[in-house]
PDB file of C-alpha atoms in Angstrom:
ATOM      1  CA  MET A  15       9.166 -14.966  29.379  1.00  0.00           C
ATOM      2  CA  LYS A  16       6.232 -16.409  31.308  1.00  0.00           C
ATOM      3  CA  GLN A  17       4.396 -13.095  31.042  1.00  0.00           C
ATOM      4  CA  TYR A  18       5.127 -13.031  27.329  1.00  0.00           C
ATOM      5  CA  LEU A  19       3.691 -16.542  26.868  1.00  0.00           C
ATOM      6  CA  LEU A  20       0.580 -15.619  28.846  1.00  0.00           C
ATOM      7  CA  ASN A  21       0.076 -12.524  26.695  1.00  0.00           C
ATOM      8  CA  ARG A  22       0.446 -14.567  23.496  1.00  0.00           C
ATOM      9  CA  MET A  23      -1.955 -17.215  24.763  1.00  0.00           C
ATOM     10  CA  LEU A  24      -4.511 -14.531  25.620  1.00  0.00           C
ATOM     11  CA  SER A  25      -4.162 -12.904  22.213  1.00  0.00           C
ATOM     12  CA  GLY A  26      -4.454 -16.361  20.620  1.00  0.00           C
ATOM     13  CA  VAL A  27      -7.742 -16.992  22.438  1.00  0.00           C
ATOM     14  CA  ILE A  28      -9.056 -13.643  21.209  1.00  0.00           C
ATOM     15  CA  VAL A  29      -8.013 -14.486  17.645  1.00  0.00           C
ATOM     16  CA  LEU A  30      -9.730 -17.866  17.812  1.00  0.00           C
ATOM     17  CA  LEU A  31     -12.866 -16.245  19.204  1.00  0.00           C
ATOM     18  CA  GLY A  32     -12.897 -13.813  16.286  1.00  0.00           C
ATOM     19  CA  ILE A  33     -12.355 -16.654  13.816  1.00  0.00           C
ATOM     20  CA  SER A  34     -15.218 -18.625  15.336  1.00  0.00           C
ATOM     21  CA  ILE A  35     -17.590 -15.655  15.030  1.00  0.00           C
ATOM     22  CA  PHE A  36     -16.514 -14.957  11.447  1.00  0.00           C
ATOM     23  CA  SER A  37     -16.753 -18.577  10.313  1.00  0.00           C
ATOM     24  CA  PHE A  38     -20.103 -19.100  12.034  1.00  0.00           C
ATOM     25  CA  ALA A  39     -21.580 -16.027  10.398  1.00  0.00           C
ATOM     26  CA  LEU A  40     -20.051 -16.759   7.013  1.00  0.00           C
ATOM     27  CA  VAL A  41     -21.320 -20.324   6.628  1.00  0.00           C
ATOM     28  CA  HIS A  42     -24.860 -19.165   7.369  1.00  0.00           C
ATOM     29  CA  PHE A  43     -24.716 -16.782   4.426  1.00  0.00           C
ATOM     30  CA  ILE A  44     -23.610 -19.502   1.986  1.00  0.00           C
ATOM     31  CA  PRO A  45     -26.463 -20.227  -0.447  1.00  0.00           C
ATOM     32  CA  GLY A  46     -28.179 -23.533   0.141  1.00  0.00           C
ATOM     33  CA  ASP A  47     -30.222 -25.095   2.930  1.00  0.00           C
ATOM     34  CA  PRO A  48     -28.305 -27.854   4.781  1.00  0.00           C
ATOM     35  CA  VAL A  49     -31.545 -29.400   5.996  1.00  0.00           C
ATOM     36  CA  ARG A  50     -32.887 -29.636   2.454  1.00  0.00           C
ATOM     37  CA  ILE A  51     -29.559 -31.189   1.370  1.00  0.00           C
ATOM     38  CA  MET A  52     -29.778 -33.780   4.127  1.00  0.00           C
ATOM     39  CA  LEU A  53     -33.419 -34.749   3.432  1.00  0.00           C
ATOM     40  CA  GLY A  54     -33.370 -34.407  -0.341  1.00  0.00           C
ATOM     41  CA  GLU A  55     -35.599 -32.449  -2.675  1.00  0.00           C
ATOM     42  CA  LYS A  56     -38.562 -34.789  -2.142  1.00  0.00           C
ATOM     43  CA  ALA A  57     -38.857 -33.987   1.572  1.00  0.00           C
ATOM     44  CA  THR A  58     -42.044 -32.256   2.680  1.00  0.00           C
ATOM     45  CA  LYS A  59     -42.103 -28.847   4.286  1.00  0.00           C
ATOM     46  CA  ALA A  60     -43.169 -30.398   7.595  1.00  0.00           C
ATOM     47  CA  GLN A  61     -40.195 -32.767   7.546  1.00  0.00           C
ATOM     48  CA  VAL A  62     -37.826 -29.889   6.799  1.00  0.00           C
ATOM     49  CA  GLU A  63     -39.213 -27.772   9.644  1.00  0.00           C
ATOM     50  CA  GLN A  64     -39.073 -30.677  12.078  1.00  0.00           C
ATOM     51  CA  LEU A  65     -35.409 -31.431  11.347  1.00  0.00           C
ATOM     52  CA  ARG A  66     -34.539 -27.723  11.431  1.00  0.00           C
ATOM     53  CA  GLU A  67     -36.088 -27.534  14.908  1.00  0.00           C
ATOM     54  CA  GLN A  68     -34.206 -30.650  16.063  1.00  0.00           C
ATOM     55  CA  MET A  69     -30.914 -29.149  14.890  1.00  0.00           C
ATOM     56  CA  GLY A  70     -31.685 -25.782  16.448  1.00  0.00           C
ATOM     57  CA  LEU A  71     -31.482 -23.984  13.098  1.00  0.00           C
ATOM     58  CA  ASN A  72     -34.753 -22.190  13.719  1.00  0.00           C
ATOM     59  CA  GLN A  73     -33.219 -20.265  16.614  1.00  0.00           C
ATOM     60  CA  PRO A  74     -31.718 -16.752  16.210  1.00  0.00           C
ATOM     61  CA  LEU A  75     -28.089 -16.751  15.066  1.00  0.00           C
ATOM     62  CA  PRO A  76     -26.683 -15.362  18.365  1.00  0.00           C
ATOM     63  CA  HIS A  77     -28.414 -18.175  20.252  1.00  0.00           C
ATOM     64  CA  GLN A  78     -27.086 -20.749  17.772  1.00  0.00           C
ATOM     65  CA  TYR A  79     -23.567 -19.367  18.133  1.00  0.00           C
ATOM     66  CA  LEU A  80     -23.593 -19.459  21.939  1.00  0.00           C
ATOM     67  CA  THR A  81     -24.927 -23.022  21.886  1.00  0.00           C
ATOM     68  CA  TYR A  82     -22.255 -24.017  19.395  1.00  0.00           C
ATOM     69  CA  MET A  83     -19.399 -22.445  21.402  1.00  0.00           C
ATOM     70  CA  GLU A  84     -20.640 -24.082  24.600  1.00  0.00           C
ATOM     71  CA  LYS A  85     -20.280 -27.448  22.886  1.00  0.00           C
ATOM     72  CA  VAL A  86     -16.898 -26.527  21.339  1.00  0.00           C
ATOM     73  CA  ILE A  87     -15.476 -25.693  24.766  1.00  0.00           C
ATOM     74  CA  GLN A  88     -16.495 -29.199  25.832  1.00  0.00           C
ATOM     75  CA  GLY A  89     -14.750 -30.677  22.778  1.00  0.00           C
ATOM     76  CA  ASP A  90     -17.946 -31.303  20.806  1.00  0.00           C
ATOM     77  CA  PHE A  91     -17.766 -29.778  17.297  1.00  0.00           C
ATOM     78  CA  GLY A  92     -21.020 -31.381  16.239  1.00  0.00           C
ATOM     79  CA  ASN A  93     -21.696 -34.070  13.668  1.00  0.00           C
ATOM     80  CA  SER A  94     -21.066 -33.913   9.954  1.00  0.00           C
ATOM     81  CA  LEU A  95     -24.245 -33.345   7.957  1.00  0.00           C
ATOM     82  CA  GLN A  96     -22.971 -35.767   5.309  1.00  0.00           C
ATOM     83  CA  THR A  97     -21.728 -38.730   7.285  1.00  0.00           C
ATOM     84  CA  GLU A  98     -23.423 -37.956  10.645  1.00  0.00           C
ATOM     85  CA  ARG A  99     -20.098 -38.795  12.326  1.00  0.00           C
ATOM     86  CA  PRO A 100     -18.450 -36.455  14.870  1.00  0.00           C
ATOM     87  CA  VAL A 101     -16.581 -33.642  13.131  1.00  0.00           C
ATOM     88  CA  ILE A 102     -13.545 -33.933  15.394  1.00  0.00           C
ATOM     89  CA  VAL A 103     -13.229 -37.659  14.587  1.00  0.00           C
ATOM     90  CA  GLU A 104     -13.221 -37.068  10.835  1.00  0.00           C
ATOM     91  CA  ILE A 105     -10.731 -34.214  11.152  1.00  0.00           C
ATOM     92  CA  MET A 106      -8.369 -36.261  13.304  1.00  0.00           C
ATOM     93  CA  GLU A 107      -8.556 -39.111  10.803  1.00  0.00           C
ATOM     94  CA  ARG A 108      -7.405 -36.779   8.020  1.00  0.00           C
ATOM     95  CA  PHE A 109      -4.973 -34.587   9.978  1.00  0.00           C
ATOM     96  CA  PRO A 110      -2.055 -37.074  10.164  1.00  0.00           C
ATOM     97  CA  ALA A 111      -1.946 -37.293   6.361  1.00  0.00           C
ATOM     98  CA  THR A 112      -1.873 -33.496   6.128  1.00  0.00           C
ATOM     99  CA  VAL A 113       0.912 -33.296   8.737  1.00  0.00           C
ATOM    100  CA  LYS A 114       2.948 -35.882   6.821  1.00  0.00           C
ATOM    101  CA  LEU A 115       2.572 -33.983   3.533  1.00  0.00           C
ATOM    102  CA  ALA A 116       3.197 -30.567   5.109  1.00  0.00           C
ATOM    103  CA  PHE A 117       6.453 -31.459   6.861  1.00  0.00           C
ATOM    104  CA  ALA A 118       7.759 -33.499   3.946  1.00  0.00           C
ATOM    105  CA  GLY A 119       7.091 -30.593   1.604  1.00  0.00           C
ATOM    106  CA  ILE A 120       8.593 -27.994   3.930  1.00  0.00           C
ATOM    107  CA  GLY A 121      11.650 -30.168   4.537  1.00  0.00           C
ATOM    108  CA  ILE A 122      12.308 -30.344   0.811  1.00  0.00           C
ATOM    109  CA  ALA A 123      11.619 -26.617   0.457  1.00  0.00           C
ATOM    110  CA  VAL A 124      14.091 -25.647   3.194  1.00  0.00           C
ATOM    111  CA  VAL A 125      16.880 -27.805   1.757  1.00  0.00           C
ATOM    112  CA  ILE A 126      16.385 -26.552  -1.788  1.00  0.00           C
ATOM    113  CA  GLY A 127      15.706 -22.927  -0.813  1.00  0.00           C
ATOM    114  CA  LEU A 128      18.667 -22.503   1.536  1.00  0.00           C
ATOM    115  CA  THR A 129      21.021 -24.222  -0.886  1.00  0.00           C
ATOM    116  CA  MET A 130      19.949 -22.123  -3.839  1.00  0.00           C
ATOM    117  CA  GLY A 131      20.015 -18.903  -1.834  1.00  0.00           C
ATOM    118  CA  MET A 132      23.480 -19.506  -0.388  1.00  0.00           C
ATOM    119  CA  ILE A 133      24.974 -20.474  -3.741  1.00  0.00           C
ATOM    120  CA  ALA A 134      23.397 -17.454  -5.441  1.00  0.00           C
ATOM    121  CA  ALA A 135      24.732 -15.115  -2.726  1.00  0.00           C
ATOM    122  CA  LYS A 136      28.187 -16.692  -2.861  1.00  0.00           C
ATOM    123  CA  TYR A 137      28.371 -16.145  -6.627  1.00  0.00           C
ATOM    124  CA  LYS A 138      26.287 -12.975  -6.840  1.00  0.00           C
ATOM    125  CA  ASN A 139      26.039 -11.121 -10.158  1.00  0.00           C
ATOM    126  CA  THR A 140      27.277 -14.162 -12.049  1.00  0.00           C
ATOM    127  CA  LEU A 141      25.502 -16.343 -14.575  1.00  0.00           C
ATOM    128  CA  LEU A 142      24.891 -18.970 -11.867  1.00  0.00           C
ATOM    129  CA  ASP A 143      23.262 -16.348  -9.635  1.00  0.00           C
ATOM    130  CA  PHE A 144      21.057 -15.186 -12.499  1.00  0.00           C
ATOM    131  CA  MET A 145      19.998 -18.743 -13.396  1.00  0.00           C
ATOM    132  CA  LEU A 146      19.141 -19.696  -9.805  1.00  0.00           C
ATOM    133  CA  MET A 147      17.087 -16.562  -9.174  1.00  0.00           C
ATOM    134  CA  ALA A 148      15.369 -16.950 -12.550  1.00  0.00           C
ATOM    135  CA  ALA A 149      14.414 -20.484 -11.512  1.00  0.00           C
ATOM    136  CA  ALA A 150      13.096 -19.125  -8.202  1.00  0.00           C
ATOM    137  CA  SER A 151      11.023 -16.499 -10.038  1.00  0.00           C
ATOM    138  CA  ILE A 152       9.563 -19.184 -12.268  1.00  0.00           C
ATOM    139  CA  GLY A 153       8.751 -21.265  -9.166  1.00  0.00           C
ATOM    140  CA  LEU A 154       6.853 -18.324  -7.662  1.00  0.00           C
ATOM    141  CA  SER A 155       4.786 -17.848 -10.797  1.00  0.00           C
ATOM    142  CA  LEU A 156       3.968 -21.505 -11.563  1.00  0.00           C
ATOM    143  CA  PRO A 157       0.362 -22.554 -10.812  1.00  0.00           C
ATOM    144  CA  SER A 158       0.503 -25.393  -8.316  1.00  0.00           C
ATOM    145  CA  PHE A 159      -2.201 -27.434 -10.073  1.00  0.00           C
ATOM    146  CA  TRP A 160      -0.346 -27.194 -13.396  1.00  0.00           C
ATOM    147  CA  LEU A 161       2.951 -28.324 -11.884  1.00  0.00           C
ATOM    148  CA  GLY A 162       1.176 -31.169 -10.065  1.00  0.00           C
ATOM    149  CA  LEU A 163      -0.467 -32.408 -13.250  1.00  0.00           C
ATOM    150  CA  LEU A 164       2.833 -32.127 -15.128  1.00  0.00           C
ATOM    151  CA  VAL A 165       4.620 -34.173 -12.443  1.00  0.00           C
ATOM    152  CA  ILE A 166       1.902 -36.853 -12.557  1.00  0.00           C
ATOM    153  CA  MET A 167       2.044 -37.040 -16.335  1.00  0.00           C
ATOM    154  CA  PHE A 168       5.822 -37.416 -16.465  1.00  0.00           C
ATOM    155  CA  PHE A 169       6.752 -39.497 -13.398  1.00  0.00           C
ATOM    156  CA  SER A 170       3.572 -41.565 -13.063  1.00  0.00           C
ATOM    157  CA  VAL A 171       2.048 -41.924 -16.527  1.00  0.00           C
ATOM    158  CA  GLN A 172       5.174 -41.838 -18.720  1.00  0.00           C
ATOM    159  CA  LEU A 173       7.840 -43.365 -16.451  1.00  0.00           C
ATOM    160  CA  GLY A 174       5.609 -45.296 -14.036  1.00  0.00           C
ATOM    161  CA  TRP A 175       7.929 -44.642 -11.098  1.00  0.00           C
ATOM    162  CA  PHE A 176       5.259 -43.553  -8.620  1.00  0.00           C
ATOM    163  CA  PRO A 177       1.527 -44.134  -8.113  1.00  0.00           C
ATOM    164  CA  ILE A 178      -0.713 -41.569  -9.739  1.00  0.00           C
ATOM    165  CA  ALA A 179      -2.766 -40.590  -6.686  1.00  0.00           C
ATOM    166  CA  GLY A 180      -4.936 -41.720  -3.814  1.00  0.00           C
ATOM    167  CA  GLY A 181      -2.637 -43.531  -1.349  1.00  0.00           C
ATOM    168  CA  THR A 182      -0.834 -42.555   1.852  1.00  0.00           C
ATOM    169  CA  GLY A 183       2.400 -44.604   1.591  1.00  0.00           C
ATOM    170  CA  TRP A 184       5.858 -43.154   1.047  1.00  0.00           C
ATOM    171  CA  LYS A 185       5.676 -43.683  -2.710  1.00  0.00           C
ATOM    172  CA  ASP A 186       2.388 -41.801  -2.806  1.00  0.00           C
ATOM    173  CA  LEU A 187       3.985 -39.022  -0.746  1.00  0.00           C
ATOM    174  CA  VAL A 188       6.963 -38.357  -3.031  1.00  0.00           C
ATOM    175  CA  LEU A 189       5.230 -36.491  -5.864  1.00  0.00           C
ATOM    176  CA  PRO A 190       2.963 -34.177  -3.818  1.00  0.00           C
ATOM    177  CA  ALA A 191       5.746 -33.454  -1.314  1.00  0.00           C
ATOM    178  CA  CYS A 192       8.236 -32.619  -4.065  1.00  0.00           C
ATOM    179  CA  THR A 193       5.676 -30.427  -5.808  1.00  0.00           C
ATOM    180  CA  LEU A 194       5.023 -28.518  -2.583  1.00  0.00           C
ATOM    181  CA  GLY A 195       8.741 -28.353  -1.842  1.00  0.00           C
ATOM    182  CA  VAL A 196       9.664 -26.918  -5.236  1.00  0.00           C
ATOM    183  CA  LEU A 197       6.940 -24.273  -5.068  1.00  0.00           C
ATOM    184  CA  SER A 198       7.694 -23.272  -1.472  1.00  0.00           C
ATOM    185  CA  SER A 199      11.478 -23.194  -1.986  1.00  0.00           C
ATOM    186  CA  ALA A 200      11.226 -20.232  -4.374  1.00  0.00           C
ATOM    187  CA  MET A 201      10.443 -17.670  -1.672  1.00  0.00           C
ATOM    188  CA  ILE A 202      12.956 -19.178   0.756  1.00  0.00           C
ATOM    189  CA  SER A 203      15.758 -19.029  -1.818  1.00  0.00           C
ATOM    190  CA  ARG A 204      15.081 -15.382  -2.652  1.00  0.00           C
ATOM    191  CA  LEU A 205      14.981 -14.366   1.015  1.00  0.00           C
ATOM    192  CA  THR A 206      18.156 -16.308   1.770  1.00  0.00           C
ATOM    193  CA  ARG A 207      19.975 -14.803  -1.192  1.00  0.00           C
ATOM    194  CA  SER A 208      19.034 -11.188  -0.369  1.00  0.00           C
ATOM    195  CA  GLY A 209      19.967 -11.597   3.305  1.00  0.00           C
ATOM    196  CA  MET A 210      23.209 -13.406   2.584  1.00  0.00           C
ATOM    197  CA  VAL A 211      24.348 -10.779   0.064  1.00  0.00           C
ATOM    198  CA  GLU A 212      23.943  -8.074   2.694  1.00  0.00           C
ATOM    199  CA  VAL A 213      25.610 -10.074   5.488  1.00  0.00           C
ATOM    200  CA  LEU A 214      28.580 -11.155   3.349  1.00  0.00           C
ATOM    201  CA  SER A 215      29.448  -7.491   2.798  1.00  0.00           C
ATOM    202  CA  HIS A 216      29.855  -6.760   6.542  1.00  0.00           C
ATOM    203  CA  ASP A 217      33.209  -6.142   8.171  1.00  0.00           C
ATOM    204  CA  TYR A 218      33.092  -9.181  10.465  1.00  0.00           C
ATOM    205  CA  ILE A 219      32.842 -11.454   7.417  1.00  0.00           C
ATOM    206  CA  ARG A 220      35.945  -9.852   5.910  1.00  0.00           C
ATOM    207  CA  THR A 221      37.669 -10.249   9.260  1.00  0.00           C
ATOM    208  CA  ALA A 222      36.760 -13.956   9.392  1.00  0.00           C
ATOM    209  CA  ARG A 223      38.188 -14.425   5.915  1.00  0.00           C
ATOM    210  CA  ALA A 224      41.334 -12.539   6.847  1.00  0.00           C
ATOM    211  CA  LYS A 225      41.819 -14.954   9.755  1.00  0.00           C
ATOM    212  CA  GLY A 226      41.835 -17.834   7.304  1.00  0.00           C
ATOM    213  CA  LEU A 227      38.529 -19.475   8.255  1.00  0.00           C
ATOM    214  CA  ARG A 228      37.131 -21.942   5.766  1.00  0.00           C
ATOM    215  CA  GLU A 229      34.472 -20.565   3.461  1.00  0.00           C
ATOM    216  CA  SER A 230      31.974 -23.212   4.571  1.00  0.00           C
ATOM    217  CA  ILE A 231      32.356 -22.112   8.222  1.00  0.00           C
ATOM    218  CA  ILE A 232      31.907 -18.467   7.234  1.00  0.00           C
ATOM    219  CA  LEU A 233      28.784 -19.221   5.235  1.00  0.00           C
ATOM    220  CA  PHE A 234      27.062 -21.518   7.712  1.00  0.00           C
ATOM    221  CA  ARG A 235      28.215 -20.289  11.135  1.00  0.00           C
ATOM    222  CA  HIS A 236      28.668 -16.543  10.577  1.00  0.00           C
ATOM    223  CA  ALA A 237      26.425 -15.619   7.660  1.00  0.00           C
ATOM    224  CA  LEU A 238      23.484 -18.012   7.535  1.00  0.00           C
ATOM    225  CA  CYS A 239      22.566 -17.635  11.219  1.00  0.00           C
ATOM    226  CA  ASN A 240      22.154 -13.885  10.728  1.00  0.00           C
ATOM    227  CA  VAL A 241      19.612 -14.252   7.942  1.00  0.00           C
ATOM    228  CA  MET A 242      17.508 -17.005   9.492  1.00  0.00           C
ATOM    229  CA  ILE A 243      14.897 -14.863  11.234  1.00  0.00           C
ATOM    230  CA  PRO A 244      13.029 -13.791   8.054  1.00  0.00           C
ATOM    231  CA  VAL A 245      13.480 -17.298   6.652  1.00  0.00           C
ATOM    232  CA  VAL A 246      12.048 -18.882   9.820  1.00  0.00           C
ATOM    233  CA  THR A 247       9.093 -16.469   9.614  1.00  0.00           C
ATOM    234  CA  VAL A 248       8.266 -17.502   6.063  1.00  0.00           C
ATOM    235  CA  VAL A 249       8.764 -21.204   6.829  1.00  0.00           C
ATOM    236  CA  GLY A 250       6.512 -20.923   9.886  1.00  0.00           C
ATOM    237  CA  LEU A 251       3.729 -19.278   7.879  1.00  0.00           C
ATOM    238  CA  GLN A 252       4.019 -21.920   5.186  1.00  0.00           C
ATOM    239  CA  ILE A 253       3.872 -24.723   7.743  1.00  0.00           C
ATOM    240  CA  ALA A 254       0.749 -23.199   9.272  1.00  0.00           C
ATOM    241  CA  THR A 255      -0.842 -22.843   5.830  1.00  0.00           C
ATOM    242  CA  LEU A 256      -0.027 -26.410   4.812  1.00  0.00           C
ATOM    243  CA  LEU A 257      -1.215 -27.858   8.123  1.00  0.00           C
ATOM    244  CA  GLY A 258      -4.553 -26.228   7.389  1.00  0.00           C
ATOM    245  CA  GLY A 259      -4.634 -28.238   4.184  1.00  0.00           C
ATOM    246  CA  ALA A 260      -2.732 -27.820   0.933  1.00  0.00           C
ATOM    247  CA  VAL A 261      -6.068 -27.720  -0.856  1.00  0.00           C
ATOM    248  CA  ILE A 262      -4.963 -27.604  -4.508  1.00  0.00           C
ATOM    249  CA  ILE A 263      -2.151 -30.151  -4.181  1.00  0.00           C
ATOM    250  CA  GLU A 264      -4.331 -32.514  -2.149  1.00  0.00           C
ATOM    251  CA  GLN A 265      -7.033 -32.290  -4.788  1.00  0.00           C
ATOM    252  CA  VAL A 266      -4.633 -32.876  -7.695  1.00  0.00           C
ATOM    253  CA  PHE A 267      -3.035 -35.908  -6.041  1.00  0.00           C
ATOM    254  CA  ASN A 268      -6.219 -37.052  -4.308  1.00  0.00           C
ATOM    255  CA  TRP A 269      -4.333 -36.918  -1.013  1.00  0.00           C
ATOM    256  CA  PRO A 270      -6.702 -37.810   1.891  1.00  0.00           C
ATOM    257  CA  GLY A 271      -5.963 -34.769   4.042  1.00  0.00           C
ATOM    258  CA  ILE A 272      -7.737 -31.762   5.489  1.00  0.00           C
ATOM    259  CA  GLY A 273      -7.781 -29.936   2.140  1.00  0.00           C
ATOM    260  CA  THR A 274      -9.883 -32.520   0.339  1.00  0.00           C
ATOM    261  CA  LEU A 275     -12.138 -32.778   3.390  1.00  0.00           C
ATOM    262  CA  ALA A 276     -12.675 -29.007   3.308  1.00  0.00           C
ATOM    263  CA  ILE A 277     -13.562 -29.021  -0.402  1.00  0.00           C
ATOM    264  CA  ARG A 278     -16.048 -31.832   0.158  1.00  0.00           C
ATOM    265  CA  ALA A 279     -17.611 -30.015   3.111  1.00  0.00           C
ATOM    266  CA  ILE A 280     -17.982 -26.730   1.199  1.00  0.00           C
ATOM    267  CA  SER A 281     -19.518 -28.496  -1.808  1.00  0.00           C
ATOM    268  CA  ALA A 282     -22.067 -30.240   0.438  1.00  0.00           C
ATOM    269  CA  ARG A 283     -22.781 -27.164   2.636  1.00  0.00           C
ATOM    270  CA  ASP A 284     -21.634 -29.218   5.633  1.00  0.00           C
ATOM    271  CA  PHE A 285     -21.649 -26.325   8.114  1.00  0.00           C
ATOM    272  CA  PRO A 286     -20.314 -28.156  11.197  1.00  0.00           C
ATOM    273  CA  MET A 287     -17.423 -29.600   9.201  1.00  0.00           C
ATOM    274  CA  ILE A 288     -16.543 -26.231   7.646  1.00  0.00           C
ATOM    275  CA  GLN A 289     -16.556 -24.545  11.049  1.00  0.00           C
ATOM    276  CA  GLY A 290     -14.446 -27.310  12.587  1.00  0.00           C
ATOM    277  CA  ILE A 291     -11.807 -27.073   9.843  1.00  0.00           C
ATOM    278  CA  VAL A 292     -11.667 -23.272  10.047  1.00  0.00           C
ATOM    279  CA  LEU A 293     -11.189 -23.415  13.821  1.00  0.00           C
ATOM    280  CA  LEU A 294      -8.440 -26.012  13.384  1.00  0.00           C
ATOM    281  CA  MET A 295      -6.642 -23.782  10.855  1.00  0.00           C
ATOM    282  CA  GLY A 296      -6.903 -20.825  13.240  1.00  0.00           C
ATOM    283  CA  PHE A 297      -5.538 -22.865  16.128  1.00  0.00           C
ATOM    284  CA  VAL A 298      -2.641 -24.109  14.006  1.00  0.00           C
ATOM    285  CA  TYR A 299      -1.757 -20.551  12.962  1.00  0.00           C
ATOM    286  CA  VAL A 300      -1.765 -19.344  16.573  1.00  0.00           C
ATOM    287  CA  VAL A 301       0.413 -22.233  17.823  1.00  0.00           C
ATOM    288  CA  VAL A 302       2.884 -22.073  14.913  1.00  0.00           C
ATOM    289  CA  ASN A 303       3.303 -18.294  15.214  1.00  0.00           C
ATOM    290  CA  MET A 304       3.954 -18.650  18.932  1.00  0.00           C
ATOM    291  CA  MET A 305       6.579 -21.328  18.281  1.00  0.00           C
ATOM    292  CA  VAL A 306       8.221 -19.158  15.618  1.00  0.00           C
ATOM    293  CA  ASP A 307       8.454 -16.249  18.067  1.00  0.00           C
ATOM    294  CA  LEU A 308      10.102 -18.506  20.647  1.00  0.00           C
ATOM    295  CA  LEU A 309      12.483 -19.819  18.004  1.00  0.00           C
ATOM    296  CA  TYR A 310      13.686 -16.268  17.369  1.00  0.00           C
ATOM    297  CA  GLY A 311      15.268 -16.261  20.808  1.00  0.00           C
ATOM    298  CA  LEU A 312      17.228 -19.440  20.023  1.00  0.00           C
ATOM    299  CA  ILE A 313      18.497 -18.042  16.725  1.00  0.00           C
ATOM    300  CA  ASP A 314      19.377 -14.587  18.053  1.00  0.00           C
ATOM    301  CA  PRO A 315      19.723 -14.136  21.860  1.00  0.00           C
ATOM    302  CA  ARG A 316      19.162 -10.398  21.484  1.00  0.00           C
ATOM    303  CA  VAL A 317      15.559 -11.053  20.496  1.00  0.00           C
ATOM    304  CA  ASP A 318      15.062 -13.012  23.731  1.00  0.00           C
ATOM    305  CA  LEU A 319      16.260 -10.042  25.816  1.00  0.00           C
ATOM    306  CA  ILE A 320      13.899  -7.696  24.045  1.00  0.00           C
ATOM    307  CA  THR A 321      11.036 -10.113  24.569  1.00  0.00           C
ATOM    308  CA  GLU A 322      11.727 -10.377  28.295  1.00  0.00           C
ATOM    309  CA  LYS A 323      11.748  -6.592  28.666  1.00  0.00           C
ATOM    310  CA  GLU A 324       8.456  -6.322  26.820  1.00  0.00           C
ATOM    311  CA  GLY A 325       7.031  -9.075  28.994  1.00  0.00           C
ATOM    312  CA  ARG A 326       7.724  -7.075  32.119  1.00  0.00           C
TER     313      ARG A 326
END
C-alpha cells in the first residue's frame, strides 16, 4: 500500500507539472496585453516597456516559466494584476465558500440519486421506474443556468423564501446547493439503478430472500454495497469538479467562490490568477482521485488485495 501511495503521488506530481506547463503556455496565447490592461490605454510605450521589464514579461517564455515554478515551489503564486494582492490569499479567501457549496450540493445529490436509483431498481419496468428514470434524463439535459434562474424566480422572487443571490449564509446556500444537487443526482440515480438491477438478479440475493431477510437489509447491505464503486467514482469526479468552482451556478447565484473569481480573472487577462486557479483545480483532482482509489478498498476488500499486489 505504501508503494502504491508513492506511485500515485509521483504520478500526481507529473500531472501537476503538465498542467502547469499547459496553463502557462495557454494564458500567454490569450489575446490582450496584461501590462496595457494594468496601465490603461493612455500609457506611453516607454511606461509599458518599463513595467513589462519589471514583471519579467520581456524574457523568453521558458525563462518565465522556470522563474514562475521556482516561486510556486516556495508557495508564491505571484500577485493578481487586478488587485495587486497575492494570488494564494485571494484563492484561499474564496475557497471555503466553494467547499461549502460543493459538499452541500453533492450531499443532496447522493441522497436523491441513491434513493431514486434504488426505488427504480426495486420496481423495475413499472410506471414508477419509468417516471423516475424519465426525471433523471430530464435532469441530465437541463441547462444549469436555466434551472438556476427558474429556481430564483420561483423561490426568491415569487415566494420570497430565500435571498436572491450574493451572500454566504445558510439561506443563501439553499438554492445553489439544491440546484447543483438536482443536476448531479441524475447521473448517480441512473448508475445506481443499472447496477442494482443487475445485482438483484444474482443468486445470493434470491438466497437472502429465501432466508427471510428483510427487504431493506437486502437492498442496503447486500445489493447497494456491490454497486457503490462506479457511484463513488462519479461522485468523486463531481466533487473534484465542483471544488474547482461550479462556474455557471456561482455566476447565476453570485456565489463568492472560485468560479466567479476565475471568470473575473479571465475577463481581465489576470494571468497569475488564472494560473493559480488552474493549478488548484489540478491539485484537487489529483487528491480526490487518490482518495477515491483508497475508498475502493474500504467498499470492496478485493480491490485492496489487487492494489497491494500491483504495488509490489
